[in-house]
CSV table of N, CA and C in Angstrom, one decimal:
chain,number,residue,atom,x,y,z
A,1,UNK,N,-24.7,30.5,-2.9
A,1,UNK,CA,-24.0,30.8,-4.1
A,1,UNK,C,-22.6,31.3,-3.8
A,2,UNK,N,-22.5,32.2,-2.7
A,2,UNK,CA,-21.2,32.7,-2.3
A,2,UNK,C,-20.2,31.6,-1.9
A,3,UNK,N,-20.7,30.6,-1.1
A,3,UNK,CA,-19.9,29.5,-0.7
A,3,UNK,C,-19.4,28.7,-1.8
A,4,UNK,N,-20.2,28.5,-2.9
A,4,UNK,CA,-19.8,27.7,-4.0
A,4,UNK,C,-18.7,28.5,-4.8
A,5,UNK,N,-18.8,29.8,-4.9
A,5,UNK,CA,-17.8,30.6,-5.6
A,5,UNK,C,-16.5,30.5,-4.8
A,6,UNK,N,-16.6,30.6,-3.5
A,6,UNK,CA,-15.3,30.5,-2.7
A,6,UNK,C,-14.6,29.2,-2.8
A,7,UNK,N,-15.4,28.1,-2.8
A,7,UNK,CA,-14.8,26.8,-3.0
A,7,UNK,C,-14.2,26.6,-4.4
A,8,UNK,N,-14.9,27.1,-5.4
A,8,UNK,CA,-14.4,27.1,-6.7
A,8,UNK,C,-13.1,27.8,-6.8
A,9,UNK,N,-13.0,29.0,-6.2
A,9,UNK,CA,-11.8,29.8,-6.3
A,9,UNK,C,-10.7,29.1,-5.6
A,10,UNK,N,-11.0,28.4,-4.4
A,10,UNK,CA,-10.0,27.7,-3.7
A,10,UNK,C,-9.4,26.5,-4.5
A,11,UNK,N,-10.3,25.8,-5.2
A,11,UNK,CA,-9.8,24.7,-6.0
A,11,UNK,C,-9.0,25.2,-7.2
A,12,UNK,N,-9.4,26.3,-7.8
A,12,UNK,CA,-8.7,26.9,-8.9
A,12,UNK,C,-7.3,27.3,-8.5
A,13,UNK,N,-7.2,27.8,-7.3
A,13,UNK,CA,-5.8,28.3,-6.9
A,13,UNK,C,-4.9,27.1,-6.7
A,14,UNK,N,-5.4,26.0,-6.4
A,14,UNK,CA,-4.6,24.8,-6.2
A,14,UNK,C,-4.1,24.3,-7.6
A,15,UNK,N,-4.8,24.6,-8.7
A,15,UNK,CA,-4.5,24.1,-10.0
A,15,UNK,C,-3.5,25.0,-10.8
A,16,UNK,N,-3.6,26.3,-10.5
A,16,UNK,CA,-2.7,27.3,-11.1
A,16,UNK,C,-2.8,27.2,-12.7
A,17,UNK,N,-1.7,26.8,-13.3
A,17,UNK,CA,-1.7,26.9,-14.8
A,17,UNK,C,-2.7,26.0,-15.5
A,18,UNK,N,-3.0,24.9,-14.9
A,18,UNK,CA,-4.1,24.0,-15.4
A,18,UNK,C,-5.4,24.8,-15.4
A,19,UNK,N,-5.7,25.5,-14.3
A,19,UNK,CA,-6.9,26.2,-14.1
A,19,UNK,C,-7.0,27.3,-15.2
A,20,UNK,N,-5.9,28.0,-15.5
A,20,UNK,CA,-5.9,29.1,-16.5
A,20,UNK,C,-6.2,28.5,-17.8
A,21,UNK,N,-5.7,27.4,-18.2
A,21,UNK,CA,-6.0,26.8,-19.5
A,21,UNK,C,-7.5,26.4,-19.5
A,22,UNK,N,-8.0,25.8,-18.5
A,22,UNK,CA,-9.5,25.5,-18.5
A,22,UNK,C,-10.4,26.7,-18.5
A,23,UNK,N,-10.0,27.7,-17.8
A,23,UNK,CA,-10.8,29.0,-17.8
A,23,UNK,C,-10.8,29.6,-19.2
A,24,UNK,N,-9.6,29.6,-19.8
A,24,UNK,CA,-9.5,30.2,-21.2
A,24,UNK,C,-10.4,29.5,-22.1
A,25,UNK,N,-10.5,28.1,-22.0
A,25,UNK,CA,-11.4,27.4,-22.9
A,25,UNK,C,-12.9,27.7,-22.6
A,26,UNK,N,-13.3,27.9,-21.4
A,26,UNK,CA,-14.7,28.3,-21.1
A,26,UNK,C,-15.0,29.6,-21.7
A,27,UNK,N,-14.0,30.6,-21.6
A,27,UNK,CA,-14.2,31.9,-22.2
A,27,UNK,C,-14.3,31.8,-23.7
A,28,UNK,N,-13.4,31.1,-24.3
A,28,UNK,CA,-13.5,31.0,-25.8
A,28,UNK,C,-14.8,30.4,-26.3
A,29,UNK,N,-15.3,29.4,-25.5
A,29,UNK,CA,-16.5,28.7,-25.9
A,29,UNK,C,-17.7,29.6,-25.5
A,30,UNK,N,-17.5,30.7,-24.8
A,30,UNK,CA,-18.6,31.6,-24.4
A,30,UNK,C,-19.8,30.8,-23.7
A,31,UNK,N,-19.4,29.9,-22.8
A,31,UNK,CA,-20.4,29.1,-22.1
A,31,UNK,C,-21.2,29.9,-21.2
A,32,UNK,N,-22.1,29.2,-20.4
A,32,UNK,CA,-23.0,29.9,-19.5
A,32,UNK,C,-22.3,30.6,-18.4
A,33,UNK,N,-21.1,30.2,-18.1
A,33,UNK,CA,-20.4,30.8,-16.9
A,33,UNK,C,-19.2,31.6,-17.5
A,34,UNK,N,-19.4,32.2,-18.6
A,34,UNK,CA,-18.4,33.0,-19.3
A,34,UNK,C,-17.9,34.1,-18.4
A,35,UNK,N,-18.8,34.9,-17.8
A,35,UNK,CA,-18.3,36.0,-16.9
A,35,UNK,C,-17.6,35.6,-15.7
A,36,UNK,N,-18.1,34.5,-15.1
A,36,UNK,CA,-17.4,34.0,-13.9
A,36,UNK,C,-16.1,33.5,-14.2
A,37,UNK,N,-16.0,32.8,-15.4
A,37,UNK,CA,-14.7,32.2,-15.8
A,37,UNK,C,-13.7,33.4,-16.1
A,38,UNK,N,-14.2,34.4,-16.8
A,38,UNK,CA,-13.4,35.6,-17.1
A,38,UNK,C,-12.8,36.2,-15.8
A,39,UNK,N,-13.7,36.4,-14.8
A,39,UNK,CA,-13.3,37.0,-13.5
A,39,UNK,C,-12.2,36.1,-12.9
A,40,UNK,N,-12.4,34.8,-12.9
A,40,UNK,CA,-11.5,33.9,-12.2
A,40,UNK,C,-10.2,33.8,-13.0
A,41,UNK,N,-10.3,33.9,-14.3
A,41,UNK,CA,-9.1,33.9,-15.1
A,41,UNK,C,-8.2,35.1,-14.8
A,42,UNK,N,-8.8,36.3,-14.7
A,42,UNK,CA,-8.1,37.5,-14.4
A,42,UNK,C,-7.4,37.3,-13.0
A,43,UNK,N,-8.1,36.8,-12.1
A,43,UNK,CA,-7.6,36.6,-10.7
A,43,UNK,C,-6.4,35.6,-10.7
A,44,UNK,N,-6.6,34.5,-11.4
A,44,UNK,CA,-5.5,33.5,-11.5
A,44,UNK,C,-4.3,34.0,-12.2
A,45,UNK,N,-4.4,34.8,-13.2
A,45,UNK,CA,-3.3,35.4,-13.9
A,45,UNK,C,-2.6,36.3,-13.0
A,46,UNK,N,-3.3,37.2,-12.3
A,46,UNK,CA,-2.7,38.1,-11.4
A,46,UNK,C,-2.0,37.4,-10.2
A,47,UNK,N,-2.6,36.4,-9.7
A,47,UNK,CA,-2.0,35.7,-8.5
A,47,UNK,C,-0.7,34.9,-8.9
A,48,UNK,N,-0.7,34.3,-10.1
A,48,UNK,CA,0.3,33.3,-10.4
A,48,UNK,C,1.2,33.7,-11.5
A,49,UNK,N,0.9,34.9,-12.2
A,49,UNK,CA,1.8,35.3,-13.3
A,49,UNK,C,1.9,36.8,-13.2
A,50,UNK,N,2.8,37.3,-12.4
A,50,UNK,CA,3.0,38.7,-12.2
A,50,UNK,C,3.4,39.4,-13.6
A,51,UNK,N,3.9,38.7,-14.5
A,51,UNK,CA,4.3,39.2,-15.8
A,51,UNK,C,3.0,39.5,-16.7
A,52,UNK,N,1.9,39.0,-16.2
A,52,UNK,CA,0.7,39.1,-17.0
A,52,UNK,C,-0.4,40.0,-16.3
A,53,UNK,N,0.1,40.9,-15.5
A,53,UNK,CA,-0.9,41.8,-14.7
A,53,UNK,C,-1.7,42.7,-15.6
A,54,UNK,N,-1.1,43.2,-16.7
A,54,UNK,CA,-1.8,44.1,-17.6
A,54,UNK,C,-2.9,43.3,-18.3
A,55,UNK,N,-2.6,42.1,-18.7
A,55,UNK,CA,-3.6,41.2,-19.3
A,55,UNK,C,-4.7,40.9,-18.3
A,56,UNK,N,-4.3,40.6,-17.1
A,56,UNK,CA,-5.3,40.3,-16.1
A,56,UNK,C,-6.2,41.5,-15.8
A,57,UNK,N,-5.6,42.7,-15.8
A,57,UNK,CA,-6.4,43.9,-15.6
A,57,UNK,C,-7.4,44.2,-16.7
A,58,UNK,N,-7.0,43.9,-18.0
A,58,UNK,CA,-7.8,44.1,-19.1
A,58,UNK,C,-9.0,43.2,-19.1
A,59,UNK,N,-8.8,41.9,-18.7
A,59,UNK,CA,-9.8,40.9,-18.6
A,59,UNK,C,-10.8,41.3,-17.5
A,60,UNK,N,-10.2,41.7,-16.3
A,60,UNK,CA,-11.1,42.0,-15.2
A,60,UNK,C,-11.9,43.3,-15.5
A,61,UNK,N,-11.3,44.3,-16.2
A,61,UNK,CA,-12.1,45.5,-16.5
A,61,UNK,C,-13.2,45.2,-17.5
A,62,UNK,N,-12.9,44.3,-18.5
A,62,UNK,CA,-13.9,43.9,-19.5
A,62,UNK,C,-15.1,43.2,-18.8
A,63,UNK,N,-14.7,42.3,-17.9
A,63,UNK,CA,-15.7,41.5,-17.1
A,63,UNK,C,-16.6,42.4,-16.3
A,64,UNK,N,-16.0,43.4,-15.6
A,64,UNK,CA,-16.8,44.3,-14.8
A,64,UNK,C,-17.7,45.2,-15.7
A,65,UNK,N,-17.2,45.6,-16.9
A,65,UNK,CA,-18.0,46.4,-17.8
A,65,UNK,C,-19.3,45.6,-18.2
A,66,UNK,N,-19.1,44.3,-18.4
A,66,UNK,CA,-20.3,43.5,-18.8
A,66,UNK,C,-21.3,43.3,-17.7
A,67,UNK,N,-20.8,43.4,-16.5
A,67,UNK,CA,-21.7,43.1,-15.3
A,67,UNK,C,-21.2,44.0,-14.2
A,68,UNK,N,-21.6,45.4,-14.3
A,68,UNK,CA,-21.0,46.3,-13.3
A,68,UNK,C,-21.5,46.2,-11.9
A,69,UNK,N,-22.6,45.4,-11.7
A,69,UNK,CA,-23.1,45.2,-10.3
A,69,UNK,C,-22.5,44.0,-9.6
A,70,UNK,N,-21.6,43.3,-10.3
A,70,UNK,CA,-21.0,42.1,-9.7
A,70,UNK,C,-19.8,42.5,-8.8
A,71,UNK,N,-20.1,42.3,-7.5
A,71,UNK,CA,-19.1,42.7,-6.5
A,71,UNK,C,-17.8,41.8,-6.6
A,72,UNK,N,-17.9,40.6,-6.9
A,72,UNK,CA,-16.7,39.7,-7.1
A,72,UNK,C,-15.8,40.2,-8.2
A,73,UNK,N,-16.4,40.6,-9.3
A,73,UNK,CA,-15.6,41.2,-10.4
A,73,UNK,C,-15.0,42.5,-10.0
A,74,UNK,N,-15.7,43.3,-9.3
A,74,UNK,CA,-15.1,44.6,-8.8
A,74,UNK,C,-14.0,44.3,-7.8
A,75,UNK,N,-14.1,43.3,-7.0
A,75,UNK,CA,-13.1,43.0,-6.0
A,75,UNK,C,-11.8,42.5,-6.7
A,76,UNK,N,-12.0,41.7,-7.7
A,76,UNK,CA,-10.9,41.1,-8.5
A,76,UNK,C,-10.1,42.3,-9.2
A,77,UNK,N,-10.9,43.2,-9.8
A,77,UNK,CA,-10.2,44.3,-10.5
A,77,UNK,C,-9.5,45.2,-9.4
A,78,UNK,N,-10.1,45.4,-8.3
A,78,UNK,CA,-9.4,46.2,-7.2
A,78,UNK,C,-8.1,45.5,-6.8
A,79,UNK,N,-8.1,44.2,-6.6
A,79,UNK,CA,-6.9,43.5,-6.2
A,79,UNK,C,-5.8,43.6,-7.2
A,80,UNK,N,-6.2,43.5,-8.5
A,80,UNK,CA,-5.2,43.5,-9.6
A,80,UNK,C,-4.7,45.0,-9.7
A,81,UNK,N,-5.5,46.0,-9.5
A,81,UNK,CA,-5.0,47.3,-9.5
A,81,UNK,C,-4.0,47.6,-8.4
A,82,UNK,N,-4.3,47.0,-7.2
A,82,UNK,CA,-3.3,47.0,-6.1
A,82,UNK,C,-2.0,46.4,-6.5
A,83,UNK,N,-2.0,45.2,-7.1
A,83,UNK,CA,-0.8,44.5,-7.5
A,83,UNK,C,0.0,45.3,-8.6
A,84,UNK,N,-0.8,46.1,-9.4
A,84,UNK,CA,-0.1,47.0,-10.4
A,84,UNK,C,0.4,48.3,-9.8
A,85,UNK,N,0.1,48.5,-8.5
A,85,UNK,CA,0.5,49.8,-7.9
A,85,UNK,C,-0.4,50.9,-8.0
A,86,UNK,N,-1.6,50.7,-8.6
A,86,UNK,CA,-2.6,51.7,-8.7
A,86,UNK,C,-3.5,51.8,-7.5
A,87,UNK,N,-3.0,52.3,-6.4
A,87,UNK,CA,-3.7,52.2,-5.1
A,87,UNK,C,-5.0,53.0,-5.1
A,88,UNK,N,-5.0,54.1,-5.8
A,88,UNK,CA,-6.3,54.9,-5.8
A,88,UNK,C,-7.4,54.1,-6.5
A,89,UNK,N,-7.1,53.5,-7.6
A,89,UNK,CA,-8.1,52.7,-8.3
A,89,UNK,C,-8.5,51.5,-7.5
A,90,UNK,N,-7.4,50.9,-6.9
A,90,UNK,CA,-7.7,49.7,-6.0
A,90,UNK,C,-8.6,50.0,-4.9
A,91,UNK,N,-8.4,51.1,-4.2
A,91,UNK,CA,-9.2,51.5,-3.1
A,91,UNK,C,-10.7,51.8,-3.6
A,92,UNK,N,-10.8,52.4,-4.7
A,92,UNK,CA,-12.1,52.7,-5.3
A,92,UNK,C,-12.9,51.3,-5.5
A,93,UNK,N,-12.3,50.4,-6.1
A,93,UNK,CA,-13.0,49.1,-6.4
A,93,UNK,C,-13.2,48.2,-5.1
A,94,UNK,N,-12.1,48.1,-4.3
A,94,UNK,CA,-12.2,47.2,-3.1
A,94,UNK,C,-13.1,47.8,-2.1
A,95,UNK,N,-13.2,49.1,-1.9
A,95,UNK,CA,-14.1,49.7,-0.9
A,95,UNK,C,-15.5,49.6,-1.3
A,96,UNK,N,-15.8,49.6,-2.6
A,96,UNK,CA,-17.2,49.4,-3.1
A,96,UNK,C,-17.6,47.9,-3.0
A,97,UNK,N,-16.7,47.0,-3.3
A,97,UNK,CA,-17.0,45.6,-3.3
A,97,UNK,C,-17.2,45.1,-1.9
A,98,UNK,N,-16.5,45.6,-0.9
A,98,UNK,CA,-16.6,45.0,0.4
A,98,UNK,C,-18.0,45.1,1.0
A,99,UNK,N,-18.8,46.1,0.5
A,99,UNK,CA,-20.1,46.3,1.0
A,99,UNK,C,-21.0,45.1,0.8
A,100,UNK,N,-20.7,44.4,-0.3
A,100,UNK,CA,-21.4,43.2,-0.7
A,100,UNK,C,-20.7,41.9,-0.4
A,101,UNK,N,-19.5,42.0,0.0
A,101,UNK,CA,-18.7,40.8,0.3
A,101,UNK,C,-18.2,40.8,1.7
A,102,UNK,N,-19.0,41.2,2.6
A,102,UNK,CA,-18.7,41.3,4.0
A,102,UNK,C,-18.3,40.0,4.7
A,103,UNK,N,-18.8,38.9,4.1
A,103,UNK,CA,-18.5,37.6,4.7
A,103,UNK,C,-17.4,36.8,3.9
A,104,UNK,N,-16.7,37.5,3.1
A,104,UNK,CA,-15.6,36.9,2.2
A,104,UNK,C,-14.3,37.3,2.8
A,105,UNK,N,-13.6,36.4,3.5
A,105,UNK,CA,-12.4,36.8,4.2
A,105,UNK,C,-11.3,37.3,3.2
A,106,UNK,N,-11.3,36.7,2.0
A,106,UNK,CA,-10.3,37.1,1.1
A,106,UNK,C,-10.4,38.6,0.7
A,107,UNK,N,-11.7,39.0,0.6
A,107,UNK,CA,-11.9,40.4,0.3
A,107,UNK,C,-11.4,41.3,1.4
A,108,UNK,N,-11.6,40.9,2.6
A,108,UNK,CA,-11.1,41.7,3.8
A,108,UNK,C,-9.6,41.7,3.8
A,109,UNK,N,-9.0,40.5,3.5
A,109,UNK,CA,-7.5,40.4,3.4
A,109,UNK,C,-7.0,41.4,2.3
A,110,UNK,N,-7.6,41.4,1.2
A,110,UNK,CA,-7.1,42.2,0.1
A,110,UNK,C,-7.2,43.7,0.5
A,111,UNK,N,-8.3,44.1,1.1
A,111,UNK,CA,-8.5,45.5,1.6
A,111,UNK,C,-7.5,45.8,2.7
A,112,UNK,N,-7.3,44.9,3.6
A,112,UNK,CA,-6.3,45.1,4.6
A,112,UNK,C,-4.9,45.3,4.1
A,113,UNK,N,-4.5,44.5,3.1
A,113,UNK,CA,-3.2,44.7,2.5
A,113,UNK,C,-3.1,46.0,1.8
A,114,UNK,N,-4.1,46.4,1.1
A,114,UNK,CA,-4.1,47.7,0.4
A,114,UNK,C,-4.0,48.9,1.4
A,115,UNK,N,-4.8,48.8,2.5
A,115,UNK,CA,-4.8,49.9,3.5
A,115,UNK,C,-3.4,50.0,4.1
A,116,UNK,N,-2.8,48.8,4.4
A,116,UNK,CA,-1.4,48.8,5.0
A,116,UNK,C,-0.4,49.5,4.0
A,117,UNK,N,-0.6,49.2,2.7
A,117,UNK,CA,0.4,49.7,1.7
A,117,UNK,C,0.2,51.2,1.6
A,118,UNK,N,-0.9,51.8,1.9
A,118,UNK,CA,-1.1,53.2,1.8
A,118,UNK,C,-0.9,53.9,3.1
A,119,UNK,N,-0.6,53.1,4.2
A,119,UNK,CA,-0.3,53.7,5.5
A,119,UNK,C,-1.4,53.9,6.4
A,120,UNK,N,-2.6,53.3,6.1
A,120,UNK,CA,-3.7,53.4,7.0
A,120,UNK,C,-3.8,52.1,7.8
A,121,UNK,N,-3.0,52.1,8.9
A,121,UNK,CA,-2.9,50.9,9.8
A,121,UNK,C,-4.2,50.6,10.5
A,122,UNK,N,-5.0,51.6,10.8
A,122,UNK,CA,-6.3,51.4,11.5
A,122,UNK,C,-7.3,50.6,10.7
A,123,UNK,N,-7.4,51.0,9.4
A,123,UNK,CA,-8.4,50.3,8.5
A,123,UNK,C,-7.8,48.9,8.1
A,124,UNK,N,-6.4,48.9,7.9
A,124,UNK,CA,-5.8,47.6,7.6
A,124,UNK,C,-6.0,46.6,8.7
A,125,UNK,N,-5.9,47.0,9.9
A,125,UNK,CA,-6.1,46.1,11.1
A,125,UNK,C,-7.5,45.6,11.1
A,126,UNK,N,-8.5,46.5,10.9
A,126,UNK,CA,-9.9,46.2,11.0
A,126,UNK,C,-10.2,45.1,9.9
A,127,UNK,N,-9.7,45.2,8.7
A,127,UNK,CA,-10.0,44.2,7.7
A,127,UNK,C,-9.2,42.9,7.9
A,128,UNK,N,-8.0,43.0,8.4
A,128,UNK,CA,-7.2,41.8,8.7
A,128,UNK,C,-7.9,41.0,9.9
A,129,UNK,N,-8.4,41.7,10.9
A,129,UNK,CA,-9.2,41.1,11.9
A,129,UNK,C,-10.4,40.3,11.4
A,130,UNK,N,-11.1,40.9,10.5
A,130,UNK,CA,-12.3,40.3,9.9
A,130,UNK,C,-11.8,39.1,9.1
A,131,UNK,N,-10.7,39.1,8.3
A,131,UNK,CA,-10.3,38.0,7.5
A,131,UNK,C,-9.8,36.9,8.5
A,132,UNK,N,-9.0,37.3,9.5
A,132,UNK,CA,-8.4,36.3,10.4
A,132,UNK,C,-9.5,35.6,11.2
A,133,UNK,N,-10.6,36.2,11.4
A,133,UNK,CA,-11.7,35.5,12.2
A,133,UNK,C,-12.4,34.4,11.5
A,134,UNK,N,-12.2,34.3,10.2
A,134,UNK,CA,-12.9,33.3,9.4
A,134,UNK,C,-12.3,31.9,9.5
A,135,UNK,N,-13.0,31.0,8.9
A,135,UNK,CA,-12.6,29.6,8.9
A,135,UNK,C,-11.3,29.5,8.2
A,136,UNK,N,-10.3,28.7,8.7
A,136,UNK,CA,-9.0,28.5,8.2
A,136,UNK,C,-9.0,27.9,6.8
A,137,UNK,N,-10.0,27.2,6.4
A,137,UNK,CA,-10.1,26.6,5.1
A,137,UNK,C,-10.2,27.6,3.9
A,138,UNK,N,-10.6,28.8,4.3
A,138,UNK,CA,-10.9,29.8,3.2
A,138,UNK,C,-9.6,30.5,2.8
A,139,UNK,N,-9.5,30.8,1.6
A,139,UNK,CA,-8.4,31.5,1.0
A,139,UNK,C,-8.2,32.8,1.6
A,140,UNK,N,-7.0,33.2,1.9
A,140,UNK,CA,-6.7,34.5,2.5
A,140,UNK,C,-6.6,34.5,4.0
A,141,UNK,N,-7.2,33.5,4.6
A,141,UNK,CA,-7.3,33.6,6.1
A,141,UNK,C,-6.0,33.3,6.7
A,142,UNK,N,-5.2,32.3,6.3
A,142,UNK,CA,-3.9,32.0,6.9
A,142,UNK,C,-3.0,33.2,6.7
A,143,UNK,N,-3.0,33.8,5.5
A,143,UNK,CA,-2.1,35.0,5.3
A,143,UNK,C,-2.6,36.1,6.2
A,144,UNK,N,-3.9,36.3,6.4
A,144,UNK,CA,-4.4,37.4,7.3
A,144,UNK,C,-3.9,37.1,8.7
A,145,UNK,N,-4.0,35.9,9.2
A,145,UNK,CA,-3.6,35.6,10.5
A,145,UNK,C,-2.1,35.8,10.7
A,146,UNK,N,-1.3,35.5,9.8
A,146,UNK,CA,0.1,35.7,9.8
A,146,UNK,C,0.4,37.2,9.9
A,147,UNK,N,-0.2,38.0,9.0
A,147,UNK,CA,0.0,39.4,9.0
A,147,UNK,C,-0.5,40.1,10.2
A,148,UNK,N,-1.7,39.7,10.6
A,148,UNK,CA,-2.3,40.3,11.8
A,148,UNK,C,-1.5,40.0,13.1
A,149,UNK,N,-0.9,38.8,13.1
A,149,UNK,CA,0.0,38.4,14.2
A,149,UNK,C,1.2,39.3,14.3
A,150,UNK,N,1.7,39.6,13.1
A,150,UNK,CA,2.9,40.5,13.1
A,150,UNK,C,2.5,41.9,13.7
A,151,UNK,N,1.3,42.4,13.4
A,151,UNK,CA,0.9,43.7,13.8
A,151,UNK,C,0.6,43.7,15.3
A,152,UNK,N,0.2,42.6,15.9
A,152,UNK,CA,-0.2,42.6,17.3
A,152,UNK,C,1.0,42.3,18.2
A,153,UNK,N,2.1,41.8,17.7
A,153,UNK,CA,3.3,41.5,18.5
A,153,UNK,C,4.2,42.7,18.7
């Protein structure tokens, strides 16, 4: 299930605006993957439309409220909070989600970036190492390798 979600997210990131339109349709239709689509819509908005971060945060928050045990939704909200500059909230969500997403390089990448932004180089390095050690085909890995390379030189 995790591998399918990662592949789905990778494909969506390649589509950008087209993905957003498709996800919005799934949500409006309230199909069987409504919550997954809501989570991915929030993520796509945050990643590709910085002017829509508040909208992305509201969608992510609503998605998490409907399924509070979903680590992927918590991770998405944490990343969006980081992008909004709310580092305390971001740390709350990302540090809780990583317990269940230990094999998701993108989650480690996001946590590494967050720790770096708050000045905790030790934890940033730990999470960047975890992200950089993963398969190159996964999202976040190439960015982690670049960032980790800067820190080790």
